[in-house]
């Protein structure tokens, strides 16, 4: 059994939603990678009794707790006081912490405000964690079954202190067996369709299967226990890939830690194959080009609001009942003028009003021309304009990716 870890974020601004609790999400990812089971996130405002109650509860149920925030100099920074009362460890003046804080201000040609002295008061028998990145020192202590770590709320200080002061010694305190997290990143398919496709793949109970969807991709996550035999990892992964086919654009955590998003994958493929590209985009309104920013293979990109104008310029008429044929003709005309060996053209059926209305769908036609070969795709886009814009940029890039790397092999 992995040790159980809880995360506790202190601050009224977290509870009221003014500050998004990025500390908890960052710390959770670190903890999972190290081999903890993260069981709970809690946020508590500036109420001493609530803090005391939570600390007491955590001391009885978790093996490790990382707490951020509330170590500052102001009266709403109550963490040390709560620890003192919850665990009957009166606050003691720490002269080293005090000297370090004085030095921090002296280095900036400032005198330390009196209120900062409070930060040098640490609970009895707590181990000080030096803060080389700010003023408030952190501290750690063992209480009951639980090892508590208290870090400042400022994310940059918290991260540096965790990485440099906590993580290096963590294996001496806990017997950790980090699992192996493998993420299949897909595009063009929803969570429920993924579930439907992979339902016949047998996922052993010891492997955790999860999904995560955001505006750019849907991820299938597989967390394998540390001792899971490699050949079985390969089998399960291959089975998943066979079911999901070309929807998977990359796999993280198998042969490489992180690969990146779709734009990153397309960039790699284009560089490897030494292709060049010209783009005509409508629905994505420049976002397609923006996603390829800095890529030397993108020779030109043109955003057109109205394809009638483009048809005139390219002397390539619009076939209103066949927008795929229209896009193909635009591609051929652009291939000649741009000198790029590949051309990506994206146009849609519908007017600006339909594009901007979240009640209306639009039909997107994407064409890729390489030499004399065409790849075509047709999609229905729904939702607000921003979503249609983003999806159309991604689906165009995906047509390119599917052509360059039809099925992913591991
Ligand atoms: P300081 O000595 O800087 O006051 P502190 O330990 O008292 O440190 P807080 O006062 O609670 O920390 O927070 C300082 C700042 O850090 C806040 O203004 C907030 O923007 C940010 N912060 C605090 N907690 C979090 C959190 N959980 N996630 C993201 N940001 C946070
Ligand atoms: Mg503060």
Short mmCIF file of C-alpha atoms and ligand atoms in Angstrom, two decimals:
data_model
loop_
_atom_site.label_atom_id
_atom_site.label_comp_id
_atom_site.label_asym_id
_atom_site.label_seq_id
_atom_site.Cartn_x
_atom_site.Cartn_y
_atom_site.Cartn_z
CA UNK A 1 0.00 0.00 0.00
CA UNK A 2 1.33 3.42 -0.92
CA UNK A 3 1.52 5.98 1.87
CA UNK A 4 -1.54 8.25 1.99
CA UNK A 5 -0.97 11.93 1.41
CA UNK A 6 -3.27 14.87 1.92
CA UNK A 7 -2.94 18.41 0.70
CA UNK A 8 -4.17 21.29 2.72
CA UNK A 9 -4.36 24.82 1.33
CA UNK A 10 -4.81 27.64 3.77
CA UNK A 11 -6.33 30.98 2.87
CA UNK A 12 -9.62 32.79 2.65
CA UNK A 13 -8.81 33.70 -0.97
CA UNK A 14 -8.69 30.01 -1.91
CA UNK A 15 -12.02 29.16 -0.28
CA UNK A 16 -13.75 32.19 -1.80
CA UNK A 17 -12.36 31.37 -5.24
CA UNK A 18 -10.27 34.51 -5.75
CA UNK A 19 -7.11 32.43 -6.00
CA UNK A 20 -7.16 29.18 -7.94
CA UNK A 21 -5.50 26.47 -5.89
CA UNK A 22 -2.65 25.70 -8.28
CA UNK A 23 -0.46 24.64 -5.34
CA UNK A 24 -2.67 21.63 -4.67
CA UNK A 25 -2.70 20.53 -8.28
CA UNK A 26 1.06 20.91 -8.68
CA UNK A 27 1.84 19.16 -5.40
CA UNK A 28 -0.56 16.32 -6.21
CA UNK A 29 1.19 15.62 -9.48
CA UNK A 30 4.56 15.59 -7.72
CA UNK A 31 3.25 13.32 -4.97
CA UNK A 32 1.68 10.83 -7.39
CA UNK A 33 4.91 10.66 -9.38
CA UNK A 34 6.83 9.97 -6.17
CA UNK A 35 4.54 7.06 -5.32
CA UNK A 36 2.08 8.50 -2.78
CA UNK A 37 -1.63 7.93 -2.96
CA UNK A 38 -3.16 11.38 -2.77
CA UNK A 39 -6.40 10.93 -0.88
CA UNK A 40 -7.75 14.43 -0.26
CA UNK A 41 -7.41 18.15 -0.95
CA UNK A 42 -8.86 20.52 1.60
CA UNK A 43 -8.95 24.30 1.62
CA UNK A 44 -9.66 26.22 4.81
CA UNK A 45 -10.07 29.97 5.30
CA UNK A 46 -8.83 32.14 8.12
CA UNK A 47 -10.66 30.39 10.97
CA UNK A 48 -8.42 29.13 13.71
CA UNK A 49 -10.84 26.49 15.05
CA UNK A 50 -11.34 25.02 11.56
CA UNK A 51 -7.60 24.84 11.02
CA UNK A 52 -7.05 23.14 14.36
CA UNK A 53 -9.80 20.62 13.68
CA UNK A 54 -8.44 19.78 10.24
CA UNK A 55 -4.86 19.35 11.48
CA UNK A 56 -6.08 17.04 14.25
CA UNK A 57 -8.10 14.95 11.80
CA UNK A 58 -5.26 14.66 9.30
CA UNK A 59 -2.80 13.61 12.02
CA UNK A 60 -5.03 10.58 12.65
CA UNK A 61 -5.74 9.49 9.09
CA UNK A 62 -2.82 10.36 6.73
CA UNK A 63 0.84 9.39 6.51
CA UNK A 64 1.94 12.69 5.03
CA UNK A 65 0.36 16.12 4.70
CA UNK A 66 1.63 19.06 2.72
CA UNK A 67 0.16 22.36 3.74
CA UNK A 68 0.66 25.61 1.83
CA UNK A 69 -0.11 29.19 2.80
CA UNK A 70 -0.75 31.11 5.96
CA UNK A 71 2.90 31.50 6.94
CA UNK A 72 3.07 35.21 6.19
CA UNK A 73 3.41 38.11 8.61
CA UNK A 74 -0.20 39.30 8.64
CA UNK A 75 -2.91 38.55 11.19
CA UNK A 76 -4.76 36.30 8.73
CA UNK A 77 -1.73 34.00 8.49
CA UNK A 78 -2.69 31.49 11.14
CA UNK A 79 -1.00 28.23 10.22
CA UNK A 80 1.77 28.19 12.85
CA UNK A 81 -0.67 29.23 15.58
CA UNK A 82 -3.09 26.47 14.57
CA UNK A 83 -0.30 23.88 14.66
CA UNK A 84 0.77 25.14 18.09
CA UNK A 85 -2.71 24.72 19.51
CA UNK A 86 -3.69 21.51 17.68
CA UNK A 87 -0.55 19.63 18.65
CA UNK A 88 0.27 21.42 21.93
CA UNK A 89 3.56 22.68 20.64
CA UNK A 90 3.96 26.30 21.77
CA UNK A 91 5.59 28.65 19.30
CA UNK A 92 9.29 29.21 19.96
CA UNK A 93 11.53 31.89 18.62
CA UNK A 94 13.96 30.48 16.03
CA UNK A 95 17.01 32.74 15.99
CA UNK A 96 18.39 31.22 12.77
CA UNK A 97 15.12 31.84 10.93
CA UNK A 98 15.14 35.39 12.30
CA UNK A 99 18.71 36.03 11.13
CA UNK A 100 17.91 34.65 7.67
CA UNK A 101 14.91 36.95 7.37
CA UNK A 102 16.95 39.95 8.48
CA UNK A 103 19.53 39.04 5.86
CA UNK A 104 16.81 38.76 3.19
CA UNK A 105 15.77 42.36 3.89
CA UNK A 106 19.35 43.62 4.27
CA UNK A 107 20.23 42.18 0.84
CA UNK A 108 17.48 44.39 -0.58
CA UNK A 109 18.59 47.45 1.42
CA UNK A 110 15.47 47.35 3.54
CA UNK A 111 14.82 47.02 7.23
CA UNK A 112 12.59 44.20 8.27
CA UNK A 113 9.12 45.35 9.38
CA UNK A 114 8.28 44.39 12.94
CA UNK A 115 5.36 42.23 11.79
CA UNK A 116 7.76 39.85 10.04
CA UNK A 117 9.22 38.77 13.40
CA UNK A 118 6.14 36.57 13.75
CA UNK A 119 7.46 34.36 10.95
CA UNK A 120 10.46 33.36 13.08
CA UNK A 121 8.14 31.73 15.64
CA UNK A 122 7.98 28.01 14.90
CA UNK A 123 6.12 25.21 16.74
CA UNK A 124 8.22 23.43 19.35
CA UNK A 125 10.42 20.63 17.98
CA UNK A 126 9.53 21.49 14.40
CA UNK A 127 12.29 21.19 11.84
CA UNK A 128 12.85 24.53 10.07
CA UNK A 129 12.82 24.50 6.25
CA UNK A 130 14.93 27.37 4.99
CA UNK A 131 13.34 29.62 2.42
CA UNK A 132 16.02 30.94 0.08
CA UNK A 133 13.38 32.36 -2.25
CA UNK A 134 11.33 34.56 0.09
CA UNK A 135 10.87 35.46 3.74
CA UNK A 136 8.58 32.95 5.42
CA UNK A 137 10.48 29.84 6.50
CA UNK A 138 8.63 26.55 6.25
CA UNK A 139 8.68 23.79 8.83
CA UNK A 140 8.03 20.09 9.18
CA UNK A 141 7.06 17.86 12.07
CA UNK A 142 5.90 14.35 12.85
CA UNK A 143 2.56 14.23 14.65
CA UNK A 144 0.93 10.89 15.32
CA UNK A 145 1.22 8.76 12.19
CA UNK A 146 1.54 11.82 9.96
CA UNK A 147 4.55 13.78 8.76
CA UNK A 148 3.43 17.38 8.17
CA UNK A 149 5.23 19.79 5.88
CA UNK A 150 4.27 23.48 5.95
CA UNK A 151 5.30 25.67 3.04
CA UNK A 152 4.54 29.29 2.07
CA UNK A 153 1.61 29.94 -0.25
CA UNK A 154 3.49 31.86 -2.95
CA UNK A 155 3.68 29.25 -5.73
CA UNK A 156 7.26 29.94 -6.87
CA UNK A 157 8.62 29.75 -3.30
CA UNK A 158 6.55 26.69 -2.52
CA UNK A 159 7.76 24.82 -5.63
CA UNK A 160 11.43 25.65 -5.09
CA UNK A 161 11.26 24.61 -1.45
CA UNK A 162 9.47 21.37 -2.28
CA UNK A 163 11.92 20.42 -5.04
CA UNK A 164 15.08 21.38 -3.18
CA UNK A 165 14.29 20.80 0.48
CA UNK A 166 11.59 18.14 0.67
CA UNK A 167 11.81 15.85 -2.32
CA UNK A 168 15.50 14.84 -2.01
CA UNK A 169 14.98 13.31 1.45
CA UNK A 170 11.51 11.85 0.97
CA UNK A 171 12.68 8.29 0.28
CA UNK A 172 14.37 8.15 3.69
CA UNK A 173 11.02 8.75 5.38
CA UNK A 174 8.68 6.72 3.21
CA UNK A 175 8.99 3.50 1.33
CA UNK A 176 7.78 4.69 -2.06
CA UNK A 177 7.24 2.66 -5.17
CA UNK A 178 6.31 5.08 -7.91
CA UNK A 179 3.91 3.73 -10.50
CA UNK A 180 4.34 4.20 -14.23
CA UNK A 181 1.91 6.66 -15.76
CA UNK A 182 1.27 6.27 -19.48
CA UNK A 183 -0.99 8.75 -21.26
CA UNK A 184 -2.54 8.22 -24.67
CA UNK A 185 -3.47 11.58 -26.16
CA UNK A 186 -6.31 11.58 -28.64
CA UNK A 187 -8.04 14.10 -30.84
CA UNK A 188 -11.31 14.07 -32.75
CA UNK A 189 -13.07 11.62 -30.42
CA UNK A 190 -15.01 12.18 -27.19
CA UNK A 191 -14.62 10.44 -23.83
CA UNK A 192 -17.72 8.29 -24.19
CA UNK A 193 -16.73 7.10 -27.68
CA UNK A 194 -13.31 6.19 -26.32
CA UNK A 195 -14.91 4.23 -23.51
CA UNK A 196 -17.10 2.40 -26.03
CA UNK A 197 -14.12 1.50 -28.23
CA UNK A 198 -11.92 0.19 -25.45
CA UNK A 199 -14.59 -1.62 -23.44
CA UNK A 200 -13.46 -5.04 -24.66
CA UNK A 201 -9.87 -4.44 -23.55
CA UNK A 202 -9.33 -6.11 -20.19
CA UNK A 203 -7.71 -3.70 -17.75
CA UNK A 204 -6.42 -5.56 -14.67
CA UNK A 205 -7.61 -4.23 -11.30
CA UNK A 206 -4.12 -3.13 -10.33
CA UNK A 207 -3.98 -0.75 -13.30
CA UNK A 208 -5.84 2.53 -12.82
CA UNK A 209 -7.66 3.74 -15.92
CA UNK A 210 -8.69 7.40 -16.10
CA UNK A 211 -9.81 10.00 -18.62
CA UNK A 212 -9.11 13.70 -18.85
CA UNK A 213 -10.69 15.99 -21.40
CA UNK A 214 -9.81 19.56 -22.19
CA UNK A 215 -10.43 21.82 -25.15
CA UNK A 216 -7.48 20.47 -27.14
CA UNK A 217 -7.36 16.75 -26.46
CA UNK A 218 -8.85 13.82 -24.59
CA UNK A 219 -6.36 11.78 -22.60
CA UNK A 220 -6.56 8.14 -21.61
CA UNK A 221 -4.40 7.59 -18.55
CA UNK A 222 -3.04 4.25 -17.40
CA UNK A 223 -1.28 4.10 -14.05
CA UNK A 224 0.67 0.84 -13.67
CA UNK A 225 2.02 -0.36 -10.31
CA UNK A 226 5.81 -0.19 -10.02
CA UNK A 227 6.25 -3.97 -10.26
CA UNK A 228 3.93 -4.45 -13.25
CA UNK A 229 5.76 -6.66 -15.78
CA UNK A 230 6.93 -4.76 -18.86
CA UNK A 231 5.57 -7.28 -21.42
CA UNK A 232 2.08 -6.83 -19.92
CA UNK A 233 2.44 -3.05 -20.18
CA UNK A 234 3.22 -3.47 -23.87
CA UNK A 235 0.28 -5.82 -24.42
CA UNK A 236 -2.24 -3.53 -22.75
CA UNK A 237 -0.90 -0.48 -24.55
CA UNK A 238 -0.95 -2.23 -27.92
CA UNK A 239 -4.54 -3.39 -27.33
CA UNK A 240 -5.60 0.18 -26.50
CA UNK A 241 -3.80 1.57 -29.54
CA UNK A 242 -5.41 -1.02 -31.80
CA UNK A 243 -8.87 0.04 -30.59
CA UNK A 244 -8.24 3.77 -30.78
CA UNK A 245 -6.30 3.70 -34.05
CA UNK A 246 -5.44 7.03 -35.64
CA UNK A 247 -7.26 9.01 -32.95
CA UNK A 248 -4.12 8.66 -30.82
CA UNK A 249 -1.60 11.29 -31.80
CA UNK A 250 1.01 10.55 -29.16
CA UNK A 251 1.81 8.46 -26.08
CA UNK A 252 3.46 10.05 -23.04
CA UNK A 253 5.42 8.15 -20.43
CA UNK A 254 6.25 5.02 -22.39
CA UNK A 255 9.39 5.64 -24.42
CA UNK A 256 9.59 9.32 -23.49
CA UNK A 257 8.35 11.25 -20.46
CA UNK A 258 6.47 14.02 -22.21
CA UNK A 259 5.96 14.48 -25.90
CA UNK A 260 3.69 17.49 -26.09
CA UNK A 261 0.49 18.65 -27.70
CA UNK A 262 -0.73 18.12 -31.25
CA UNK A 263 1.12 21.16 -32.61
CA UNK A 264 4.35 19.84 -31.08
CA UNK A 265 3.84 16.40 -32.64
CA UNK A 266 3.08 17.90 -36.07
CA UNK A 267 6.17 20.11 -35.80
CA UNK A 268 8.36 17.06 -35.12
CA UNK A 269 6.85 15.10 -38.02
CA UNK A 270 7.19 17.99 -40.47
CA UNK A 271 10.82 18.58 -39.51
CA UNK A 272 11.68 14.88 -39.79
CA UNK A 273 10.05 14.54 -43.22
CA UNK A 274 11.46 17.90 -44.38
CA UNK A 275 8.16 19.06 -45.82
CA UNK A 276 7.07 22.64 -46.37
CA UNK A 277 3.54 23.90 -45.98
CA UNK A 278 1.24 26.67 -47.15
CA UNK A 279 -2.03 27.25 -45.32
CA UNK A 280 -5.37 28.83 -46.16
CA UNK A 281 -7.64 29.09 -43.14
CA UNK A 282 -11.11 30.49 -42.59
CA UNK A 283 -12.85 29.18 -39.46
CA UNK A 284 -9.66 29.07 -37.39
CA UNK A 285 -9.00 32.78 -38.10
CA UNK A 286 -5.22 32.72 -37.82
CA UNK A 287 -5.09 30.23 -34.97
CA UNK A 288 -3.84 27.44 -37.22
CA UNK A 289 -0.85 29.56 -38.22
CA UNK A 290 -0.38 30.66 -34.60
CA UNK A 291 -0.16 27.03 -33.48
CA UNK A 292 2.74 26.56 -35.92
CA UNK A 293 4.56 29.67 -34.80
CA UNK A 294 8.33 29.43 -35.10
CA UNK A 295 8.14 26.43 -37.39
CA UNK A 296 10.52 26.86 -40.33
CA UNK A 297 8.43 24.57 -42.53
CA UNK A 298 5.44 26.94 -42.61
CA UNK A 299 6.13 29.02 -45.73
CA UNK A 300 2.91 31.02 -45.83
CA UNK A 301 -0.44 31.26 -44.12
CA UNK A 302 -3.43 33.20 -45.28
CA UNK A 303 -6.57 33.94 -43.29
CA UNK A 304 -9.58 34.79 -45.42
CA UNK A 305 -12.88 35.84 -43.98
CA UNK A 306 -14.80 35.48 -47.24
CA UNK A 307 -13.86 32.77 -49.70
CA UNK A 308 -15.44 34.74 -52.58
CA UNK A 309 -12.52 37.16 -52.45
CA UNK A 310 -10.03 34.32 -52.42
CA UNK A 311 -11.78 32.64 -55.34
CA UNK A 312 -11.33 35.85 -57.33
CA UNK A 313 -7.67 36.21 -56.43
CA UNK A 314 -6.85 32.60 -57.23
CA UNK A 315 -9.12 32.63 -60.29
CA UNK A 316 -10.63 29.47 -58.90
CA UNK A 317 -14.44 29.46 -58.84
CA UNK A 318 -16.52 28.24 -55.90
CA UNK A 319 -18.61 25.12 -56.38
CA UNK A 320 -21.26 25.88 -53.76
CA UNK A 321 -22.57 22.32 -53.70
CA UNK A 322 -19.11 20.81 -53.41
CA UNK A 323 -16.86 22.64 -50.97
CA UNK A 324 -14.35 19.79 -50.95
CA UNK A 325 -13.83 20.31 -54.69
CA UNK A 326 -13.57 24.07 -54.06
CA UNK A 327 -10.94 23.57 -51.36
CA UNK A 328 -9.03 21.19 -53.65
CA UNK A 329 -8.95 23.79 -56.40
CA UNK A 330 -7.74 26.46 -53.93
CA UNK A 331 -5.01 24.06 -52.83
CA UNK A 332 -3.81 23.43 -56.37
CA UNK A 333 -3.67 27.17 -57.13
CA UNK A 334 -1.80 27.85 -53.87
CA UNK A 335 0.66 25.02 -54.44
CA UNK A 336 1.87 26.72 -57.61
CA UNK A 337 2.23 30.20 -56.13
CA UNK A 338 3.70 29.25 -52.73
CA UNK A 339 6.31 26.71 -53.75
CA UNK A 340 5.41 24.62 -50.70
CA UNK A 341 5.18 20.87 -51.27
CA UNK A 342 2.11 20.60 -49.04
CA UNK A 343 -0.97 22.81 -48.88
CA UNK A 344 -3.63 22.76 -46.21
CA UNK A 345 -6.94 24.44 -47.03
CA UNK A 346 -9.81 24.83 -44.63
CA UNK A 347 -13.18 26.33 -45.58
CA UNK A 348 -16.66 26.04 -44.10
CA UNK A 349 -20.28 26.14 -45.15
CA UNK A 350 -22.22 28.77 -43.26
CA UNK A 351 -22.18 32.49 -42.71
CA UNK A 352 -20.56 34.64 -40.01
CA UNK A 353 -23.77 34.74 -37.99
CA UNK A 354 -23.98 30.95 -37.87
CA UNK A 355 -20.31 30.78 -36.96
CA UNK A 356 -20.81 33.11 -33.99
CA UNK A 357 -24.05 31.58 -32.75
CA UNK A 358 -23.61 28.76 -30.29
CA UNK A 359 -26.98 27.38 -31.40
CA UNK A 360 -25.72 26.73 -34.94
CA UNK A 361 -23.34 24.16 -36.28
CA UNK A 362 -21.07 24.68 -39.26
CA UNK A 363 -19.67 22.16 -41.74
CA UNK A 364 -15.91 22.28 -42.01
CA UNK A 365 -14.06 21.04 -45.10
CA UNK A 366 -10.35 20.46 -44.85
CA UNK A 367 -8.11 19.44 -47.70
CA UNK A 368 -4.44 18.51 -47.69
CA UNK A 369 -2.56 18.44 -50.96
CA UNK A 370 0.84 16.77 -51.22
CA UNK A 371 2.24 16.53 -54.73
CA UNK A 372 -0.79 15.28 -56.60
CA UNK A 373 -2.29 13.43 -53.68
CA UNK A 374 -5.29 14.76 -51.72
CA UNK A 375 -6.46 13.95 -48.21
CA UNK A 376 -9.85 15.30 -47.26
CA UNK A 377 -11.88 15.58 -44.07
CA UNK A 378 -15.31 16.87 -43.20
CA UNK A 379 -16.42 17.76 -39.69
CA UNK A 380 -19.44 19.28 -38.00
CA UNK A 381 -18.48 21.94 -35.49
CA UNK A 382 -20.79 23.05 -32.69
CA UNK A 383 -20.63 25.44 -29.75
CA UNK A 384 -19.49 29.03 -29.26
CA UNK A 385 -17.26 30.76 -31.83
CA UNK A 386 -14.11 30.27 -29.74
CA UNK A 387 -14.65 26.52 -29.66
CA UNK A 388 -15.32 26.36 -33.39
CA UNK A 389 -12.16 28.37 -34.01
CA UNK A 390 -10.01 26.13 -31.82
CA UNK A 391 -11.47 22.88 -33.12
CA UNK A 392 -11.04 23.90 -36.75
CA UNK A 393 -7.37 24.75 -36.17
CA UNK A 394 -6.79 21.43 -34.41
CA UNK A 395 -8.70 19.33 -36.96
CA UNK A 396 -6.69 20.85 -39.80
CA UNK A 397 -3.44 20.08 -38.01
CA UNK A 398 -4.75 16.62 -37.32
CA UNK A 399 -5.37 15.92 -41.00
CA UNK A 400 -1.69 16.71 -41.54
CA UNK A 401 -0.66 14.53 -38.60
CA UNK A 402 -2.77 11.58 -39.79
CA UNK A 403 -1.17 11.79 -43.22
CA UNK A 404 2.37 11.94 -41.83
CA UNK A 405 1.85 9.34 -39.12
CA UNK A 406 -1.27 7.28 -39.84
CA UNK A 407 -1.06 4.81 -36.95
CA UNK A 408 1.13 5.11 -33.91
CA UNK A 409 3.29 2.10 -33.05
CA UNK A 410 5.01 1.58 -29.73
P1 LIG B 1 3.69 35.15 2.43
O1 LIG B 1 4.79 35.19 3.39
O2 LIG B 1 4.17 35.52 1.07
O3 LIG B 1 2.46 35.93 2.86
P2 LIG B 1 2.09 32.88 2.99
O4 LIG B 1 2.53 31.53 3.39
O5 LIG B 1 1.40 33.70 4.00
O6 LIG B 1 3.30 33.61 2.33
P3 LIG B 1 -0.29 33.39 1.62
O7 LIG B 1 -0.32 34.75 2.23
O8 LIG B 1 -1.31 32.43 2.04
O9 LIG B 1 1.11 32.72 1.80
O10 LIG B 1 -0.28 33.51 0.06
C1 LIG B 1 0.62 34.35 -0.61
C2 LIG B 1 0.20 34.43 -2.06
O11 LIG B 1 0.42 33.17 -2.67
C3 LIG B 1 -1.25 34.72 -2.23
O12 LIG B 1 -1.47 36.06 -2.54
C4 LIG B 1 -1.70 33.87 -3.39
O13 LIG B 1 -1.67 34.62 -4.59
C5 LIG B 1 -0.66 32.80 -3.48
N1 LIG B 1 -1.21 31.55 -3.02
C6 LIG B 1 -1.46 31.19 -1.75
N2 LIG B 1 -1.95 29.95 -1.69
C7 LIG B 1 -2.03 29.51 -2.96
C8 LIG B 1 -2.48 28.29 -3.56
N3 LIG B 1 -2.93 27.27 -2.81
N4 LIG B 1 -2.43 28.18 -4.90
C9 LIG B 1 -1.97 29.21 -5.63
N5 LIG B 1 -1.54 30.37 -5.15
C10 LIG B 1 -1.57 30.53 -3.82
MG1 LIG B 2 0.38 35.79 3.71
#
